[in-house]
Tab-separated table of C-alpha atoms in Angstrom:
chain	number	residue	atom	x	y	z
Z	1	MET	CA	93.417	88.937	91.058
Z	2	ALA	CA	95.690	90.840	93.381
Z	3	LYS	CA	96.586	94.398	92.423
Z	4	ILE	CA	100.170	95.088	91.257
Z	5	ARG	CA	101.889	97.893	93.130
Z	6	ASP	CA	104.246	100.214	91.299
Z	7	ARG	CA	107.556	100.243	93.194
Z	8	THR	CA	109.412	102.581	90.796
Z	9	GLU	CA	109.518	105.466	93.243
Z	10	ASP	CA	110.730	103.180	96.005
Z	11	PHE	CA	113.504	101.977	93.707
Z	12	LYS	CA	114.545	105.561	92.943
Z	13	ASP	CA	114.568	106.414	96.637
Z	14	ALA	CA	116.738	103.383	97.361
Z	15	VAL	CA	119.142	104.394	94.581
Z	16	ASN	CA	119.329	107.959	95.940
Z	17	ARG	CA	120.040	106.719	99.452
Z	18	GLY	CA	122.737	104.382	98.168
Z	19	ALA	CA	124.302	107.158	96.090
Z	20	LEU	CA	124.291	109.531	99.081
Z	21	SER	CA	125.899	106.905	101.253
Z	22	LEU	CA	128.638	106.471	98.648
Z	23	GLY	CA	129.241	110.220	98.493
Z	24	PHE	CA	127.795	110.931	95.015
Z	25	ASN	CA	126.983	114.550	94.252
Z	26	GLU	CA	123.877	115.793	92.391
Z	27	ALA	CA	125.418	115.481	88.897
Z	28	LYS	CA	126.572	111.909	89.478
Z	29	ARG	CA	123.166	110.926	90.845
Z	30	ALA	CA	121.432	112.441	87.811
Z	31	ALA	CA	123.781	110.573	85.463
Z	32	LEU	CA	123.156	107.346	87.426
Z	33	LEU	CA	119.365	107.730	87.148
Z	34	ALA	CA	119.633	108.579	83.442
Z	35	SER	CA	121.710	105.453	82.832
Z	36	PHE	CA	118.728	103.320	83.913
Z	37	ILE	CA	116.569	104.919	81.207
Z	38	MET	CA	118.934	105.599	78.273
Z	39	HIS	CA	121.438	102.868	77.626
Z	40	LYS	CA	124.671	103.637	75.865
Z	41	PRO	CA	124.899	102.273	72.312
Z	42	ARG	CA	127.165	99.331	71.792
Z	43	GLU	CA	130.579	100.160	70.453
Z	44	ARG	CA	130.950	99.099	66.836
Z	45	SER	CA	133.672	96.674	65.904
Z	46	HIS	CA	136.595	97.558	63.665
Z	47	PHE	CA	135.104	95.500	60.817
Z	48	ILE	CA	131.764	97.333	60.954
Z	49	LYS	CA	133.516	100.720	61.017
Z	50	ALA	CA	135.638	99.793	57.979
Z	51	ALA	CA	132.583	98.427	56.128
Z	52	LEU	CA	130.605	101.628	56.782
Z	53	LYS	CA	133.574	103.702	55.610
Z	54	THR	CA	133.781	101.633	52.413
Z	55	LEU	CA	130.041	102.038	51.837
Z	56	GLU	CA	130.397	105.800	52.307
Z	57	SER	CA	133.250	105.863	49.760
Z	58	ILE	CA	131.135	103.951	47.219
Z	59	GLY	CA	128.249	106.383	47.798
Z	60	THR	CA	130.611	109.323	47.257
Z	61	LEU	CA	131.829	107.707	44.035
Z	62	GLU	CA	128.255	107.265	42.827
Z	63	GLN	CA	127.378	110.897	43.605
Z	64	PHE	CA	130.525	112.057	41.768
Z	65	LEU	CA	129.573	109.941	38.755
Z	66	ILE	CA	126.030	111.320	38.692
Z	67	LYS	CA	127.315	114.895	39.022
Z	68	HIS	CA	129.800	114.651	36.139
Z	69	ARG	CA	127.795	112.319	33.871
Z	70	LYS	CA	126.835	114.983	31.317
Z	71	ASP	CA	130.256	116.619	31.447
Z	72	TYR	CA	131.932	113.298	30.634
Z	73	VAL	CA	129.608	112.240	27.795
Z	74	ASP	CA	128.934	115.580	26.050
Z	75	PRO	CA	132.064	116.769	24.186
Z	76	HIS	CA	130.678	120.335	23.898
Z	77	ARG	CA	130.516	120.887	27.671
Z	78	THR	CA	134.115	120.019	28.580
Z	79	THR	CA	137.452	119.522	26.882
Z	80	THR	CA	139.272	116.230	26.388
Z	81	GLU	CA	141.685	116.985	29.241
Z	82	GLU	CA	138.794	117.580	31.663
Z	83	ARG	CA	137.123	114.310	30.632
Z	84	ASP	CA	140.444	112.488	31.112
Z	85	SER	CA	140.736	114.066	34.568
Z	86	ILE	CA	137.217	112.874	35.488
Z	87	GLU	CA	138.079	109.356	34.301
Z	88	HIS	CA	141.308	109.384	36.321
Z	89	GLU	CA	139.530	110.478	39.510
Z	90	ILE	CA	136.879	107.773	39.088
Z	91	SER	CA	139.595	105.146	38.516
Z	92	VAL	CA	141.363	106.251	41.717
Z	93	PHE	CA	138.047	106.041	43.622
Z	94	VAL	CA	137.356	102.529	42.306
Z	95	LYS	CA	140.883	101.349	43.132
Z	96	ALA	CA	140.617	102.681	46.698
Z	97	CYS	CA	137.241	100.988	47.230
Z	98	LYS	CA	138.581	97.675	45.899
Z	99	GLU	CA	141.554	97.897	48.253
Z	100	GLN	CA	139.224	98.496	51.216
Z	101	ILE	CA	137.091	95.494	50.233
Z	102	ASP	CA	140.238	93.346	49.912
Z	103	ILE	CA	141.294	94.434	53.413
Z	104	LEU	CA	137.901	93.340	54.758
Z	105	LYS	CA	138.234	89.963	52.998
Z	106	ASN	CA	141.706	89.443	54.466
Z	107	SER	CA	140.434	90.269	57.948
Z	108	ILE	CA	137.678	87.656	57.571
Z	109	THR	CA	140.244	85.084	56.435
Z	110	ASP	CA	142.468	85.833	59.426
Z	111	GLU	CA	139.507	85.588	61.794
Z	112	GLU	CA	138.546	82.217	60.313
Z	113	ALA	CA	142.098	80.948	60.776
Z	114	ASN	CA	142.269	82.178	64.384
Z	115	SER	CA	138.803	80.964	65.399
Z	116	LYS	CA	139.480	77.274	64.720
Z	117	GLY	CA	140.378	75.080	67.661
Z	118	TRP	CA	143.000	72.388	67.832
Z	119	LEU	CA	140.577	69.988	66.103
Z	120	GLY	CA	139.673	72.522	63.406
Z	121	ILE	CA	136.096	72.890	64.711
Z	122	ARG	CA	134.419	76.283	65.030
Z	123	GLY	CA	131.584	77.334	67.295
Z	124	ASP	CA	128.115	77.982	65.858
Z	125	ALA	CA	128.030	81.628	66.994
Z	126	ASN	CA	131.420	82.387	65.469
Z	127	ALA	CA	130.430	80.677	62.192
Z	128	ASP	CA	127.288	82.818	61.978
Z	129	THR	CA	129.338	85.975	62.578
Z	130	ILE	CA	131.815	85.069	59.844
Z	131	ALA	CA	128.973	84.232	57.442
Z	132	HIS	CA	127.432	87.636	58.220
Z	133	LYS	CA	130.744	89.358	57.444
Z	134	HIS	CA	131.001	87.478	54.152
Z	135	GLY	CA	127.524	88.753	53.295
Z	136	VAL	CA	128.566	92.327	54.095
Z	137	VAL	CA	131.603	92.026	51.797
Z	138	LEU	CA	129.430	90.573	49.019
Z	139	ILE	CA	126.949	93.466	49.304
Z	140	LEU	CA	129.789	95.991	49.089
Z	141	SER	CA	131.223	94.199	46.027
Z	142	GLU	CA	127.826	94.228	44.295
Z	143	ARG	CA	127.356	97.930	45.066
Z	144	LEU	CA	130.794	98.760	43.667
Z	145	HIS	CA	130.130	96.595	40.610
Z	146	SER	CA	126.885	98.461	39.848
Z	147	VAL	CA	128.702	101.818	39.992
Z	148	THR	CA	131.603	100.609	37.810
Z	149	SER	CA	129.175	99.164	35.253
Z	150	GLN	CA	127.539	102.601	34.932
Z	151	PHE	CA	130.952	104.159	34.363
Z	152	ASP	CA	131.834	101.485	31.768
Z	153	GLN	CA	128.666	102.364	29.863
Z	154	LEU	CA	129.583	106.064	29.890
Z	155	ARG	CA	133.112	105.268	28.725
Z	156	ALA	CA	131.761	103.098	25.894
Z	157	VAL	CA	129.522	105.997	24.805
Z	158	ARG	CA	132.504	108.356	24.815
Z	159	PHE	CA	134.701	106.006	22.766
Z	160	GLN	CA	131.902	105.336	20.302
Z	161	ASP	CA	131.388	109.082	19.841
Z	162	ALA	CA	135.129	109.506	19.273
Z	163	ILE	CA	135.061	106.766	16.619
Z	164	ASN	CA	132.088	108.377	14.896
Z	165	ARG	CA	133.845	111.751	14.835
Z	166	ALA	CA	137.035	110.173	13.491
Z	167	MET	CA	135.271	108.545	10.529
Z	168	PRO	CA	135.857	110.459	7.264
Z	169	ARG	CA	132.769	112.270	5.991
Z	170	ARG	CA	134.214	113.950	2.913
Z	171	LYS	CA	133.182	112.678	-0.473
Z	172	PRO	CA	135.667	112.724	-3.368
Z	173	LYS	CA	135.029	115.449	-5.884
Z	174	ARG	CA	134.510	114.360	-9.445
Z	175	ALA	CA	136.030	116.287	-12.300
Z	176	PRO	CA	133.408	117.718	-14.716
Z	177	GLU	CA	133.101	115.764	-17.926
Z	178	LYS	CA	133.595	117.499	-21.221
Z	179	THR	CA	130.844	117.305	-23.810
Z	180	SER	CA	131.357	116.666	-27.458
Z	181	THR	CA	130.278	120.230	-28.395
Z	182	ASP	CA	132.874	121.737	-26.034
Z	183	SER	CA	135.593	119.537	-27.452
Z	184	PHE	CA	134.638	120.434	-31.003
Z	185	GLN	CA	134.594	124.160	-30.208
Z	186	SER	CA	137.919	123.971	-28.423
Z	187	GLY	CA	139.393	122.162	-31.437
Z	188	LYS	CA	138.282	124.900	-33.776
Z	189	ASN	CA	139.676	127.609	-31.525
Z	190	GLN	CA	142.939	125.747	-31.271
Z	191	GLU	CA	143.236	125.470	-35.051
Z	192	ALA	CA	142.534	129.169	-35.369
Z	193	ARG	CA	145.180	130.044	-32.800
Z	194	GLU	CA	147.933	127.755	-34.051
Z	195	PRO	CA	149.254	129.943	-36.886
Z	196	ALA	CA	149.258	133.059	-34.720
Z	197	SER	CA	150.795	131.610	-31.566
Z	198	SER	CA	153.393	129.229	-32.991
Z	199	GLU	CA	156.253	131.606	-32.252
Z	200	VAL	CA	154.977	132.514	-28.779
Z	201	ARG	CA	154.573	128.821	-27.909
Z	202	ASP	CA	158.127	128.032	-28.896
Z	203	ARG	CA	159.383	130.688	-26.552
Z	204	GLY	CA	156.997	129.694	-23.708
Z	205	GLU	CA	157.962	126.014	-23.793
Z	206	VAL	CA	161.439	126.845	-22.563
Z	207	GLN	CA	160.023	128.766	-19.576
Z	208	ALA	CA	157.247	126.203	-18.791
Z	209	GLU	CA	159.607	123.244	-18.321
Z	210	PRO	CA	160.879	124.291	-14.804
Z	211	MET	CA	157.301	125.108	-13.744
Z	212	LYS	CA	156.113	121.630	-14.757
Z	213	VAL	CA	158.945	119.979	-12.830
Z	214	GLN	CA	158.144	122.018	-9.688
Z	215	GLN	CA	154.423	121.277	-9.997
Z	216	GLN	CA	155.193	117.580	-10.361
Z	217	LEU	CA	157.304	117.645	-7.184
Z	218	LEU	CA	154.529	119.417	-5.265
Z	219	ASP	CA	151.998	116.839	-6.470
Z	220	ASP	CA	154.245	113.990	-5.341
Z	221	GLU	CA	154.701	115.520	-1.871
Z	222	THR	CA	150.943	116.079	-1.588
Z	223	ARG	CA	150.247	112.470	-2.481
Z	224	ALA	CA	152.831	111.259	0.055
Z	225	LEU	CA	151.280	113.429	2.790
Z	226	GLN	CA	147.820	112.139	1.904
Z	227	VAL	CA	149.024	108.541	2.156
Z	228	GLU	CA	150.723	109.213	5.502
Z	229	LEU	CA	147.668	110.995	6.936
Z	230	SER	CA	145.367	108.216	5.781
Z	231	SER	CA	147.615	105.617	7.436
Z	232	LEU	CA	147.658	107.662	10.667
Z	233	LEU	CA	143.866	107.964	10.517
Z	234	ASP	CA	143.514	104.198	10.070
Z	235	ALA	CA	145.881	103.586	13.009
Z	236	ALA	CA	143.945	105.997	15.237
Z	237	ARG	CA	140.680	104.343	14.207
Z	238	ASP	CA	142.064	100.894	15.030
Z	239	THR	CA	143.306	102.160	18.404
Z	240	GLU	CA	139.908	103.620	19.282
Z	241	THR	CA	138.185	100.404	18.243
Z	242	LYS	CA	140.557	98.380	20.429
Z	243	MET	CA	139.912	100.713	23.359
Z	244	VAL	CA	136.153	100.171	22.999
Z	245	GLU	CA	136.726	96.415	22.847
Z	246	MET	CA	138.945	96.574	25.953
Z	247	SER	CA	136.226	98.505	27.808
Z	248	ALA	CA	133.644	95.908	26.832
Z	249	LEU	CA	135.979	93.097	27.913
Z	250	ASN	CA	136.613	94.858	31.228
Z	251	HIS	CA	132.873	95.115	31.837
Z	252	LEU	CA	132.428	91.456	30.883
Z	253	MET	CA	135.268	90.415	33.204
Z	254	SER	CA	133.794	92.352	36.128
Z	255	THR	CA	130.437	90.665	35.477
Z	256	HIS	CA	132.096	87.234	35.556
Z	257	VAL	CA	133.958	88.163	38.758
Z	258	LEU	CA	130.635	89.080	40.381
Z	259	GLN	CA	129.136	85.775	39.259
Z	260	GLN	CA	132.134	83.939	40.709
Z	261	ALA	CA	131.682	85.821	43.982
Z	262	GLN	CA	128.068	84.681	44.113
Z	263	GLN	CA	129.126	81.102	43.387
Z	264	ILE	CA	131.794	81.312	46.104
Z	265	GLU	CA	129.185	82.562	48.558
Z	266	TYR	CA	126.898	79.666	47.593
Z	267	LEU	CA	129.760	77.187	48.072
Z	268	TYR	CA	130.577	78.766	51.426
Z	269	ASP	CA	126.960	78.348	52.558
Z	270	GLN	CA	127.040	74.743	51.405
Z	271	ALA	CA	130.300	74.197	53.321
Z	272	ILE	CA	128.760	75.651	56.505
Z	273	GLU	CA	125.705	73.438	56.090
Z	274	ALA	CA	127.935	70.398	55.478
Z	275	THR	CA	129.926	71.216	58.641
Z	276	LYS	CA	126.719	71.406	60.663
Z	277	ASN	CA	125.568	68.093	59.183
Z	278	VAL	CA	128.899	66.478	60.113
Z	279	GLU	CA	128.598	67.787	63.667
Z	280	MET	CA	125.035	66.481	63.935
Z	281	GLY	CA	126.226	63.139	62.546
Z	282	ASN	CA	128.959	62.986	65.187
Z	283	LYS	CA	126.374	63.654	67.888
Z	284	GLU	CA	124.110	60.928	66.516
Z	285	LEU	CA	127.026	58.505	66.413
Z	286	THR	CA	127.900	59.332	70.020
Z	287	GLN	CA	124.310	58.728	71.094
Z	288	ALA	CA	124.221	55.458	69.136
Z	289	ILE	CA	127.404	54.300	70.858
Z	290	GLN	CA	125.899	55.156	74.240
Z	291	ARG	CA	122.699	53.288	73.406
Z	292	ASN	CA	124.709	50.294	72.231
Z	293	SER	CA	126.718	50.191	75.464
Z	294	SER	CA	123.583	50.518	77.606
Z	295	SER	CA	121.864	47.743	75.634
Z	296	ARG	CA	124.857	45.472	76.183
Z	297	THR	CA	124.767	46.148	79.909
Z	298	PHE	CA	121.051	45.423	80.076
Z	299	LEU	CA	121.469	42.165	78.085
Z	300	LEU	CA	124.306	41.041	80.346
Z	301	LEU	CA	122.262	41.813	83.454
Z	302	PHE	CA	119.261	39.963	82.014
Z	303	LEU	CA	121.387	36.868	81.286
Z	304	ILE	CA	122.841	36.893	84.825
Z	305	VAL	CA	119.386	37.209	86.414
Z	306	LEU	CA	118.048	34.440	84.153
Z	307	THR	CA	120.973	32.156	85.086
Z	308	PHE	CA	120.454	32.687	88.811
Z	309	SER	CA	116.735	32.109	88.378
Z	310	VAL	CA	117.323	28.752	86.672
Z	311	LEU	CA	119.802	27.732	89.356
Z	312	PHE	CA	117.358	28.730	92.099
Z	313	LEU	CA	114.506	26.810	90.505
Z	314	ASP	CA	116.769	23.781	90.092
Z	315	TRP	CA	117.830	23.970	93.760
Z	316	TYR	CA	114.258	24.527	94.922
Z	317	SER	CA	112.941	21.523	93.046
């Protein structure tokens, strides 16, 4: 086997001579030689840059959620206003990420509309690129859904804790029952006091009447306040229960949306496969038409040759 000669140095010398002839200085020649070794990275497209930015935003949201998890769940660490502020910031993060994902989806739709020719047929390379972009959007949606599901669980824990704290824990106090001995003793004392205090009682009844009326009014107001507070407590409890139900429904709806996205992706893959099958069928039909035309030509030629052969044999005989 013949030996292979390394011509790298000769190539470098040729490049240096060419650069000198073109008037390159030392820095330009060094940059030219370095360009043969280290290639510049390809410039990322606008879609890839936006997708990476969205992924970075979702990662920031997840880190923020992990950092403030205990502060949001534990009521002894932060106040209600601080927990509401954390929830508001997370909602703003989620809304911004959803808007970015919607922008990516709209860009894919526009690219699909612009990539179709006058017959509505796309190229294979462009179809693969669009399918790849759909996969990127689906991955971003799943990542955002996992983060929002974690936040929904934390919010459900907070609402459940609020409901538990709002439940009344006081037991009604029972009035002590009087025994028969106490009632008998009090009866005897009352009989003993009646002769002595008959005059004092007559004078005290006149003064006790306004006190009884005032006490009755205070009791009525207290009962009315108790009824109003109990109704407010029931309304607050119903509101908290509805909020927990709304959170659960929101989580359920997001789960169904993710399932629909997966089904849409499956249908899109099936549509791409069906398009490829139709294109292959068109090619097969074209080939069949060509074979049919060639077979007709061959049959016609065979009949002509056979006819001339019969005529020649008839003339020869």
